[in-house]
């Protein structure tokens, strides 16, 4: 029953859903329907006006976004966002440092995610020099480096070519199946 208002504008009204562990859960709707607002509320960027958010049995409604991330929920954004002045390796290291889990294994986590997503050839490339597809993979790799168990992808296919879309969707399936990560995805490309 999550609601979020911005003054008189009610962006979310009594949203009530449950996502099962290990599921790939799609959210669709027209522009302005509140999809990204829902992600912002779930991830702690915005506090809900009313209602509760529960992650693995724990009420996270009033927690800050960094604490929610440490509990296992990570997200990407509609507009590809990385740290442009950092190389790929350091972008992932930020995720590993920010997320939950053992801080002693940060280097291993980063190296494993670079290998898992095939980013070895761009490991030392500044994020500002990456193409859009690779930037989106780096965003996902940074999320995976937080050791998340829930990954939220906000319109990840926007701007990609059909071959890139097919490759990206295969990556999402592999993440879900091999790493047993629950995925919530907002997308306009419904095919």
GROMACS .gro file of C-alpha atoms in nm:
model
  191
    1UNK     CA    1   0.000   0.000   0.000
    2UNK     CA    2   0.282   0.241  -0.088
    3UNK     CA    3   0.190   0.594  -0.188
    4UNK     CA    4   0.409   0.889  -0.280
    5UNK     CA    5   0.289   1.243  -0.329
    6UNK     CA    6   0.475   1.550  -0.444
    7UNK     CA    7   0.247   1.826  -0.321
    8UNK     CA    8  -0.085   1.768  -0.496
    9UNK     CA    9   0.061   1.524  -0.745
   10UNK     CA   10   0.008   1.165  -0.634
   11UNK     CA   11   0.279   0.973  -0.821
   12UNK     CA   12   0.204   0.642  -0.646
   13UNK     CA   13  -0.129   0.546  -0.498
   14UNK     CA   14  -0.158   0.234  -0.283
   15UNK     CA   15   0.092   0.025  -0.479
   16UNK     CA   16   0.080  -0.326  -0.341
   17UNK     CA   17   0.299  -0.597  -0.486
   18UNK     CA   18   0.512  -0.890  -0.382
   19UNK     CA   19   0.812  -1.013  -0.575
   20UNK     CA   20   0.926  -1.368  -0.516
   21UNK     CA   21   1.289  -1.455  -0.451
   22UNK     CA   22   1.465  -1.543  -0.779
   23UNK     CA   23   1.197  -1.391  -0.999
   24UNK     CA   24   1.240  -1.159  -1.295
   25UNK     CA   25   0.956  -0.911  -1.240
   26UNK     CA   26   0.860  -0.663  -1.512
   27UNK     CA   27   0.695  -0.327  -1.459
   28UNK     CA   28   0.543  -0.151  -1.760
   29UNK     CA   29   0.337   0.160  -1.809
   30UNK     CA   30   0.324   0.488  -1.997
   31UNK     CA   31   0.556   0.780  -1.927
   32UNK     CA   32   0.455   0.954  -1.605
   33UNK     CA   33   0.288   0.646  -1.458
   34UNK     CA   34   0.520   0.641  -1.156
   35UNK     CA   35   0.752   0.353  -1.247
   36UNK     CA   36   1.077   0.535  -1.171
   37UNK     CA   37   0.919   0.694  -0.865
   38UNK     CA   38   0.843   0.341  -0.742
   39UNK     CA   39   1.211   0.248  -0.787
   40UNK     CA   40   1.316   0.566  -0.606
   41UNK     CA   41   1.089   0.480  -0.314
   42UNK     CA   42   1.198   0.115  -0.301
   43UNK     CA   43   1.566   0.211  -0.305
   44UNK     CA   44   1.532   0.482  -0.040
   45UNK     CA   45   1.593   0.782  -0.266
   46UNK     CA   46   1.243   0.906  -0.175
   47UNK     CA   47   1.048   0.824   0.139
   48UNK     CA   48   0.696   0.704   0.074
   49UNK     CA   49   0.414   0.931   0.184
   50UNK     CA   50   0.247   0.622   0.327
   51UNK     CA   51   0.280   0.246   0.323
   52UNK     CA   52   0.561   0.004   0.399
   53UNK     CA   53   0.845  -0.155   0.207
   54UNK     CA   54   0.970  -0.494   0.324
   55UNK     CA   55   1.289  -0.659   0.198
   56UNK     CA   56   1.342  -1.020   0.302
   57UNK     CA   57   1.111  -0.978   0.601
   58UNK     CA   58   1.273  -0.654   0.720
   59UNK     CA   59   1.086  -0.324   0.710
   60UNK     CA   60   1.315  -0.087   0.517
   61UNK     CA   61   1.064   0.197   0.476
   62UNK     CA   62   1.257   0.454   0.678
   63UNK     CA   63   1.610   0.348   0.589
   64UNK     CA   64   1.851   0.558   0.385
   65UNK     CA   65   1.949   0.438   0.038
   66UNK     CA   66   2.302   0.339   0.144
   67UNK     CA   67   2.162   0.116   0.420
   68UNK     CA   68   1.910  -0.041   0.181
   69UNK     CA   69   2.196  -0.114  -0.060
   70UNK     CA   70   2.395  -0.278   0.219
   71UNK     CA   71   2.094  -0.501   0.288
   72UNK     CA   72   2.105  -0.631  -0.070
   73UNK     CA   73   1.907  -0.403  -0.302
   74UNK     CA   74   2.088  -0.222  -0.585
   75UNK     CA   75   1.959  -0.028  -0.884
   76UNK     CA   76   2.050   0.127  -1.215
   77UNK     CA   77   1.903   0.445  -1.359
   78UNK     CA   78   1.724   0.539  -1.682
   79UNK     CA   79   2.015   0.757  -1.786
   80UNK     CA   80   2.338   0.558  -1.774
   81UNK     CA   81   2.537   0.681  -1.475
   82UNK     CA   82   2.890   0.591  -1.383
   83UNK     CA   83   3.177   0.783  -1.227
   84UNK     CA   84   3.312   0.920  -1.558
   85UNK     CA   85   3.657   1.015  -1.426
   86UNK     CA   86   3.715   0.666  -1.284
   87UNK     CA   87   3.812   0.362  -1.486
   88UNK     CA   88   3.588   0.055  -1.504
   89UNK     CA   89   3.777  -0.125  -1.228
   90UNK     CA   90   3.737   0.168  -0.987
   91UNK     CA   91   3.368   0.209  -1.072
   92UNK     CA   92   3.315  -0.148  -0.958
   93UNK     CA   93   3.536  -0.093  -0.654
   94UNK     CA   94   3.305   0.192  -0.546
   95UNK     CA   95   3.011  -0.050  -0.563
   96UNK     CA   96   3.198  -0.316  -0.368
   97UNK     CA   97   3.300  -0.066  -0.100
   98UNK     CA   98   2.952   0.083  -0.074
   99UNK     CA   99   2.763  -0.247  -0.061
  100UNK     CA  100   2.726  -0.511   0.202
  101UNK     CA  101   2.946  -0.806   0.271
  102UNK     CA  102   3.302  -0.862   0.374
  103UNK     CA  103   3.522  -0.560   0.297
  104UNK     CA  104   3.830  -0.782   0.291
  105UNK     CA  105   3.721  -0.941  -0.037
  106UNK     CA  106   3.665  -0.621  -0.237
  107UNK     CA  107   3.940  -0.689  -0.493
  108UNK     CA  108   3.813  -1.043  -0.554
  109UNK     CA  109   3.453  -0.925  -0.591
  110UNK     CA  110   3.557  -0.661  -0.845
  111UNK     CA  111   3.776  -0.901  -1.045
  112UNK     CA  112   3.503  -1.167  -1.043
  113UNK     CA  113   3.242  -0.923  -1.174
  114UNK     CA  114   3.475  -0.790  -1.444
  115UNK     CA  115   3.526  -1.149  -1.560
  116UNK     CA  116   3.157  -1.242  -1.521
  117UNK     CA  117   3.041  -0.958  -1.747
  118UNK     CA  118   3.333  -0.977  -1.990
  119UNK     CA  119   3.472  -0.633  -1.907
  120UNK     CA  120   3.839  -0.737  -1.897
  121UNK     CA  121   3.932  -0.553  -2.216
  122UNK     CA  122   3.799  -0.222  -2.078
  123UNK     CA  123   3.910  -0.272  -1.717
  124UNK     CA  124   4.143   0.031  -1.723
  125UNK     CA  125   3.931   0.250  -1.954
  126UNK     CA  126   3.779   0.568  -1.813
  127UNK     CA  127   3.402   0.531  -1.789
  128UNK     CA  128   3.361   0.853  -1.989
  129UNK     CA  129   3.519   0.676  -2.288
  130UNK     CA  130   3.279   0.380  -2.299
  131UNK     CA  131   2.999   0.324  -2.547
  132UNK     CA  132   2.642   0.312  -2.413
  133UNK     CA  133   2.614  -0.068  -2.406
  134UNK     CA  134   2.938  -0.110  -2.213
  135UNK     CA  135   2.842   0.173  -1.977
  136UNK     CA  136   2.522  -0.014  -1.896
  137UNK     CA  137   2.720  -0.332  -1.830
  138UNK     CA  138   2.949  -0.135  -1.597
  139UNK     CA  139   2.643  -0.004  -1.408
  140UNK     CA  140   2.520  -0.360  -1.362
  141UNK     CA  141   2.868  -0.481  -1.263
  142UNK     CA  142   2.891  -0.204  -1.002
  143UNK     CA  143   2.552  -0.316  -0.866
  144UNK     CA  144   2.663  -0.679  -0.858
  145UNK     CA  145   2.978  -0.569  -0.676
  146UNK     CA  146   2.758  -0.446  -0.390
  147UNK     CA  147   2.671  -0.816  -0.344
  148UNK     CA  148   2.304  -0.741  -0.407
  149UNK     CA  149   2.033  -1.004  -0.397
  150UNK     CA  150   1.777  -0.776  -0.564
  151UNK     CA  151   1.871  -0.581  -0.878
  152UNK     CA  152   1.642  -0.310  -1.011
  153UNK     CA  153   1.695  -0.205  -1.374
  154UNK     CA  154   1.528   0.119  -1.485
  155UNK     CA  155   1.474   0.111  -1.863
  156UNK     CA  156   1.804  -0.064  -1.932
  157UNK     CA  157   1.735  -0.121  -2.303
  158UNK     CA  158   1.686   0.247  -2.393
  159UNK     CA  159   1.920   0.355  -2.671
  160UNK     CA  160   2.051   0.008  -2.752
  161UNK     CA  161   2.047  -0.157  -3.095
  162UNK     CA  162   1.857  -0.484  -3.148
  163UNK     CA  163   2.174  -0.700  -3.124
  164UNK     CA  164   2.272  -0.513  -2.805
  165UNK     CA  165   1.921  -0.561  -2.664
  166UNK     CA  166   1.941  -0.935  -2.728
  167UNK     CA  167   2.286  -0.955  -2.567
  168UNK     CA  168   2.175  -0.746  -2.271
  169UNK     CA  169   1.869  -0.960  -2.207
  170UNK     CA  170   2.088  -1.270  -2.212
  171UNK     CA  171   2.312  -1.105  -1.950
  172UNK     CA  172   2.005  -1.037  -1.735
  173UNK     CA  173   1.895  -1.402  -1.763
  174UNK     CA  174   2.242  -1.525  -1.670
  175UNK     CA  175   2.258  -1.292  -1.369
  176UNK     CA  176   1.919  -1.417  -1.255
  177UNK     CA  177   1.998  -1.785  -1.304
  178UNK     CA  178   2.367  -1.816  -1.219
  179UNK     CA  179   2.384  -1.563  -0.936
  180UNK     CA  180   2.027  -1.626  -0.817
  181UNK     CA  181   1.951  -1.254  -0.809
  182UNK     CA  182   1.594  -1.130  -0.811
  183UNK     CA  183   1.545  -0.874  -1.087
  184UNK     CA  184   1.288  -0.596  -1.118
  185UNK     CA  185   1.289  -0.434  -1.459
  186UNK     CA  186   1.111  -0.127  -1.590
  187UNK     CA  187   1.096  -0.134  -1.967
  188UNK     CA  188   0.904   0.012  -2.259
  189UNK     CA  189   1.022  -0.249  -2.510
  190UNK     CA  190   0.774  -0.522  -2.425
  191UNK     CA  191   0.865  -0.773  -2.698
   0.00000   0.00000   0.00000
